[in-house]
Short mmCIF file of C-alpha atoms in Angstrom, two decimals:
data_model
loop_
_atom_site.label_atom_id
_atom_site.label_comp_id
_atom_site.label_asym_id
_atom_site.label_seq_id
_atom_site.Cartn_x
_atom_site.Cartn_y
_atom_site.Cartn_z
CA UNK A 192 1.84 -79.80 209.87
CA UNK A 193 3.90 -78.56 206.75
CA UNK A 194 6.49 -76.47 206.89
CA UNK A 195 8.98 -74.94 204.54
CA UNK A 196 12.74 -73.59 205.86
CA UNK A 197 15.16 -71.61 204.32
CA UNK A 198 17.64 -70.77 206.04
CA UNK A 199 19.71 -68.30 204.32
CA UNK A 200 18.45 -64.78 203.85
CA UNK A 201 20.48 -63.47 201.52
CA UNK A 202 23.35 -64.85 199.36
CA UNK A 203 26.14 -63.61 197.31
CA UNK A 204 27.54 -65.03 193.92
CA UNK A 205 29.53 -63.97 191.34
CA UNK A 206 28.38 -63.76 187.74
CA UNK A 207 29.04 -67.02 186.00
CA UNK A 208 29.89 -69.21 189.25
CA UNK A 209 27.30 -71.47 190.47
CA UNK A 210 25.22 -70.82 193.65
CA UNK A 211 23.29 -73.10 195.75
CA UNK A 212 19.99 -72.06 197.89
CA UNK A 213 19.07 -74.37 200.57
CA UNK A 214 15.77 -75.44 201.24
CA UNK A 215 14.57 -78.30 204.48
CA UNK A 216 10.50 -79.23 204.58
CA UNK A 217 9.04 -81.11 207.05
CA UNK A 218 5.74 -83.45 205.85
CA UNK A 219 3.99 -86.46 206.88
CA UNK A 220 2.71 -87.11 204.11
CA UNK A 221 4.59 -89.27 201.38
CA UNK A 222 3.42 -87.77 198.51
CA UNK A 223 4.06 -84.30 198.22
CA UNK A 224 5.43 -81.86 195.57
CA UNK A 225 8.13 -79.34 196.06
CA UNK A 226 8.31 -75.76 194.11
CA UNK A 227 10.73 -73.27 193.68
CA UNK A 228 9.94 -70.32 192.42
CA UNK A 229 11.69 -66.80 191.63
CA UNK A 230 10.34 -63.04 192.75
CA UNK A 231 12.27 -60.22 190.84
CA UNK A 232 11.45 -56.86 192.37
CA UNK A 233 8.88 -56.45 189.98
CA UNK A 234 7.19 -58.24 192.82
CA UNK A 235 5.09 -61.29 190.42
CA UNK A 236 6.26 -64.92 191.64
CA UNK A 237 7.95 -66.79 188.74
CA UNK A 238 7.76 -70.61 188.76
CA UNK A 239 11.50 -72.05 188.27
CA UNK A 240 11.78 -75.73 188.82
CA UNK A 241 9.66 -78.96 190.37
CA UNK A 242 10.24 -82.34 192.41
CA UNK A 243 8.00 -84.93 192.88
CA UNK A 244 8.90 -86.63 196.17
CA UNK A 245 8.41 -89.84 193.95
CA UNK A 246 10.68 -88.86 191.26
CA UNK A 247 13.24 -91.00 191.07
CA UNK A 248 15.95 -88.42 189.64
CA UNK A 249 16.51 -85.29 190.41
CA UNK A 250 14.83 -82.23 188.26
CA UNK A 251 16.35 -79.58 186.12
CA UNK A 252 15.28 -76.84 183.94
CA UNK A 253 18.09 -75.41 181.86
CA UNK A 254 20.63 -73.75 184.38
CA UNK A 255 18.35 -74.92 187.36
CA UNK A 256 18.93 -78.13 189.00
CA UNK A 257 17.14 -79.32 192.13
CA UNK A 258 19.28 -81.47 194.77
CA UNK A 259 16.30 -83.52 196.45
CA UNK A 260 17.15 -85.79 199.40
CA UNK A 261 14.43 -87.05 200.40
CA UNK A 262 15.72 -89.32 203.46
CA UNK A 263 17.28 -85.21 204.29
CA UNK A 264 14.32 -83.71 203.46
CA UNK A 265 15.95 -80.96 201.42
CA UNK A 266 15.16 -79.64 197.90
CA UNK A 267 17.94 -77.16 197.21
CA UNK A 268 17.88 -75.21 194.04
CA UNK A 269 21.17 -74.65 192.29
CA UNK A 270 21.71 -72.50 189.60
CA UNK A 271 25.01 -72.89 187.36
CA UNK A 272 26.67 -70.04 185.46
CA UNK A 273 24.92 -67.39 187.51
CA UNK A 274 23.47 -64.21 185.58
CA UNK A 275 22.97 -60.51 186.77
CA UNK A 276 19.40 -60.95 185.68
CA UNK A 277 19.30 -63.95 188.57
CA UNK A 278 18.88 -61.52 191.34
CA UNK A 279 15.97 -61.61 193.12
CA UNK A 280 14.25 -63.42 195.83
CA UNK A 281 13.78 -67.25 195.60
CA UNK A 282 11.30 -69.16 197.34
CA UNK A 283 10.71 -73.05 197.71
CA UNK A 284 7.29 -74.09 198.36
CA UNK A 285 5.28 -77.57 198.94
CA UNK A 286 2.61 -78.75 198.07
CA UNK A 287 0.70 -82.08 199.84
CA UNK A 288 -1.49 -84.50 197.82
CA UNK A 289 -5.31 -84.10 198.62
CA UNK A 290 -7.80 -81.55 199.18
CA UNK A 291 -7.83 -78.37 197.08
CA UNK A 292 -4.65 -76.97 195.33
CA UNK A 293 -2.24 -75.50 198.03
CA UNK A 294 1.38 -74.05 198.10
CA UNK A 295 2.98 -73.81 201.34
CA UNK A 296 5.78 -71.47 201.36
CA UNK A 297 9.12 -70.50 203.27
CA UNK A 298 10.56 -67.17 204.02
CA UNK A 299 13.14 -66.82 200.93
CA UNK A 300 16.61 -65.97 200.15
CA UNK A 301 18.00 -62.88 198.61
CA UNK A 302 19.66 -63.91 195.92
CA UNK A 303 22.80 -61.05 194.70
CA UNK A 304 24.90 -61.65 191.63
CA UNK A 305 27.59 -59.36 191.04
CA UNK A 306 29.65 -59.08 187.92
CA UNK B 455 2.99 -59.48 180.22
CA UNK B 456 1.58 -61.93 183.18
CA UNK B 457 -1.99 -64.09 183.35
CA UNK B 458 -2.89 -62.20 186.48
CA UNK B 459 -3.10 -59.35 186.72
CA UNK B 460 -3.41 -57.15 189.98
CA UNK B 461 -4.95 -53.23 190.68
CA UNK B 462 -4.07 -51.38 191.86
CA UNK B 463 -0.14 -51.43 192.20
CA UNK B 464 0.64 -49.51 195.08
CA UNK B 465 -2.20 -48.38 197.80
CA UNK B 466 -1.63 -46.37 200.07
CA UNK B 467 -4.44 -46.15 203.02
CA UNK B 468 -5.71 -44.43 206.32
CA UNK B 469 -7.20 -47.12 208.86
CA UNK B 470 -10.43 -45.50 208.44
CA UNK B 471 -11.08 -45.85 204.71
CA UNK B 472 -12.55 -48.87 202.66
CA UNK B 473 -10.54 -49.94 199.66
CA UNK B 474 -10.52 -53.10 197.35
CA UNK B 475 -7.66 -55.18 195.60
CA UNK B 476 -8.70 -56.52 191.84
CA UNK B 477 -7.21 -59.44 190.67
CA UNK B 478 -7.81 -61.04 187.54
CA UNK B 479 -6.77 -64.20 185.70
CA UNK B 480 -7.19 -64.55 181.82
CA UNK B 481 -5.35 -68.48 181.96
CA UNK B 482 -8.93 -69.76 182.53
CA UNK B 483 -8.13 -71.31 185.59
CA UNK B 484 -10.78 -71.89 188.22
CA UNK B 485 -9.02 -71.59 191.62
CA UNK B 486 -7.77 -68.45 193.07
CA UNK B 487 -6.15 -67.19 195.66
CA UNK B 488 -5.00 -64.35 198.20
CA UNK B 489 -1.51 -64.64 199.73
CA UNK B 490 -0.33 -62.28 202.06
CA UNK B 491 3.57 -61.05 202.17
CA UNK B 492 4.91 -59.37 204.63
CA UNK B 493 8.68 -58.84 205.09
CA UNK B 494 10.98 -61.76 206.61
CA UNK B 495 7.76 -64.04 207.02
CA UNK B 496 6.78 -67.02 204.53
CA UNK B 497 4.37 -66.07 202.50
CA UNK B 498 0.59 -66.25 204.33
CA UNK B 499 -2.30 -68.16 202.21
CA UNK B 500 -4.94 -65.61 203.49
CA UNK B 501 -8.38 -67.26 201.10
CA UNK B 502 -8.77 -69.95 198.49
CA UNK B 503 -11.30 -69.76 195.98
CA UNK B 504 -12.50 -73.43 194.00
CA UNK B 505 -15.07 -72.79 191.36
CA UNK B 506 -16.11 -69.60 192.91
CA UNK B 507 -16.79 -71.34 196.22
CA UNK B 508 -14.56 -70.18 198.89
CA UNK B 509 -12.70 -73.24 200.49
CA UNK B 510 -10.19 -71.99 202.39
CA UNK B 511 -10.29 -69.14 204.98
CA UNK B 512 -6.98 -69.37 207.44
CA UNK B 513 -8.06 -67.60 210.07
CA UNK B 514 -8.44 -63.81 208.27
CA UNK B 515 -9.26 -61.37 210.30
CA UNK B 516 -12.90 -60.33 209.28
CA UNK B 517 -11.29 -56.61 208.14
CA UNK B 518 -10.19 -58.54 204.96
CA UNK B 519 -13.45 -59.37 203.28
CA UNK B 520 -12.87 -62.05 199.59
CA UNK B 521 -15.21 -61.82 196.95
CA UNK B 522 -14.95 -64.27 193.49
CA UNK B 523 -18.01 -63.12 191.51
CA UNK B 524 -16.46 -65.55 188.57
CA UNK B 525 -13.77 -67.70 188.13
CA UNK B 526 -11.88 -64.97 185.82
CA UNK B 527 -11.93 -62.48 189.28
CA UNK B 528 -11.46 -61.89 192.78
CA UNK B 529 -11.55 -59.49 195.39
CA UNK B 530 -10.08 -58.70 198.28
CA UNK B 531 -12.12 -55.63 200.06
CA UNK B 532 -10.38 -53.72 202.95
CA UNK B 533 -11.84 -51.82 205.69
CA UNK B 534 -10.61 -50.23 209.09
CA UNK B 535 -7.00 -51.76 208.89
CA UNK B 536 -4.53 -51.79 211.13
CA UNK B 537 -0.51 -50.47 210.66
CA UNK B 538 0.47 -54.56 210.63
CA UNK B 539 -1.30 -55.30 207.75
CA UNK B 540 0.99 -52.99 205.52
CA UNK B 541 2.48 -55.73 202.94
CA UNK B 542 2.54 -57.07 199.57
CA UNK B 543 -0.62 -58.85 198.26
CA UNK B 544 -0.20 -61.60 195.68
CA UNK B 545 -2.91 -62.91 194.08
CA UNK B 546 -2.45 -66.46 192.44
CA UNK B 547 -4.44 -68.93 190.09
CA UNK B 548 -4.53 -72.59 189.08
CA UNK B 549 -6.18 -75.18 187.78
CA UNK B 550 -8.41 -76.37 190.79
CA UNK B 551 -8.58 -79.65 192.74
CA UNK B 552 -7.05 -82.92 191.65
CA UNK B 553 -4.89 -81.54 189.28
CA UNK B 554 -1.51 -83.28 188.80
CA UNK B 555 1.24 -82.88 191.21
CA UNK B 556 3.56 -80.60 189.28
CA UNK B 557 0.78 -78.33 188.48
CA UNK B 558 1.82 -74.71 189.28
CA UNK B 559 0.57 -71.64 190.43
CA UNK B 560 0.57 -68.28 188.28
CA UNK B 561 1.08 -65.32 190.53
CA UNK B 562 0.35 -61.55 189.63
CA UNK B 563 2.54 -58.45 190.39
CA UNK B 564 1.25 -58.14 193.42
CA UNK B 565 -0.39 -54.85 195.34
CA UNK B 566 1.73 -52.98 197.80
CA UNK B 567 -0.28 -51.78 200.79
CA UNK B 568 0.83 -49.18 203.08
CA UNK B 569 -1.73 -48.69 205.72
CA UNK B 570 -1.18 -45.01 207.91
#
């Protein structure tokens, strides 16, 4: 069965450094898609970034980056130059090929930035 | 201002009453979905919705009750809750089945449910 980890529930940066959120999945499948997406407290789920396990490099989106090893089966987000406006909760999320749309989700990390 | 949109935002509930969650989507998508949160636990897929037709039901207990009357809404009616099922409520939508890959999934605000 799928399954999403994140291990760390809450993580402190400083404004400006770079942070990186860690993120394990376990599959069977070969093709598969992995998500990572932002909740502010506003409490609405923001999509951030996304890796194709077939994709040869790995993605970015502005100050997002995604650090996919696949033989590792991680998908870490990491965001440079770290903003105040970058706190919130971050999830990573899969999604398997087949069948009707579905996002499979971990637990998140708490994501503080302080000036 | 977000595609989906969820009523109300905050609910606050005795186990005894009946109350219902609105969610709508105006991205003209045609799946949609209920995902529970609750704190320090992954986020629960609860119903899926493809072209109206429900397709997905993980194992809800039958106090949650879906309804998708169109593709633009769903429904999530309550009734006779228990204390444990005081979380957040996200609603999502997409395009529906074999849809590329990288498609995402737009999520609304969510509903925070406190259940006395």
């Amino acid at each position: 069965a799928q399954k999403i980890t994140q291990t760390q529930p809450g993580m402190f940066v400083q404004e400006k450094e770079a942070v990186t959120l860690d993120c394990t999945y376990d599959t069977s499948d070969p093709s598969y898609g992995l998500f990572w997406y932002k909740q502010p407290s506003s409490g609405e789920m923001i999509f951030l970034i996304y890796q194709g396990s077939y994709d040869q490099q790995n993605a970015t989106e502005g100050r997002y980056s995604l650090n996919f090893q696949k033989a590792r089966k991680s998908a870490n987000l990491v965001i440079s130059a770290s903003q105040l406006g970058d706190s919130a909760m971050y999830f990573c999320a899969m999604r398997e090929e087949g069948g009707f749309y579905k996002l499979i989700f971990g637990t998140g990390t708490r994501l503080q930035v302080f000036p | 201002e977000t595609g989906v949109t969820q009523t109300p935002r905050h609910l606050v509930m005795g186990m005894t009453n009946k109350k219902s969650l609105k969610c709508e989507q105006h991205l003209g998508h045609n799946a949609m979905y209920w995902y529970k949160q609750s704190a320090k636990k992954p986020l629960e897929l609860m119903f899926v919705y493809n072209f109206k037709e429900q397709t997905e039901n993980n194992s809800v207990p039958s106090r949650f009750s879906p309804e998708c009357p169109n593709s633009s809404h769903l429904f999530l009616h309550l009734h006779t809750l228990q204390p444990e099922d005081s979380a957040l409520y996200l609603c999502a939508s997409s395009q529906a089945d074999r849809v590329p890959m990288n498609t995402e999934a737009f999520f609304g605000q969510g509903t925070r449910l406190t259940v006395v």
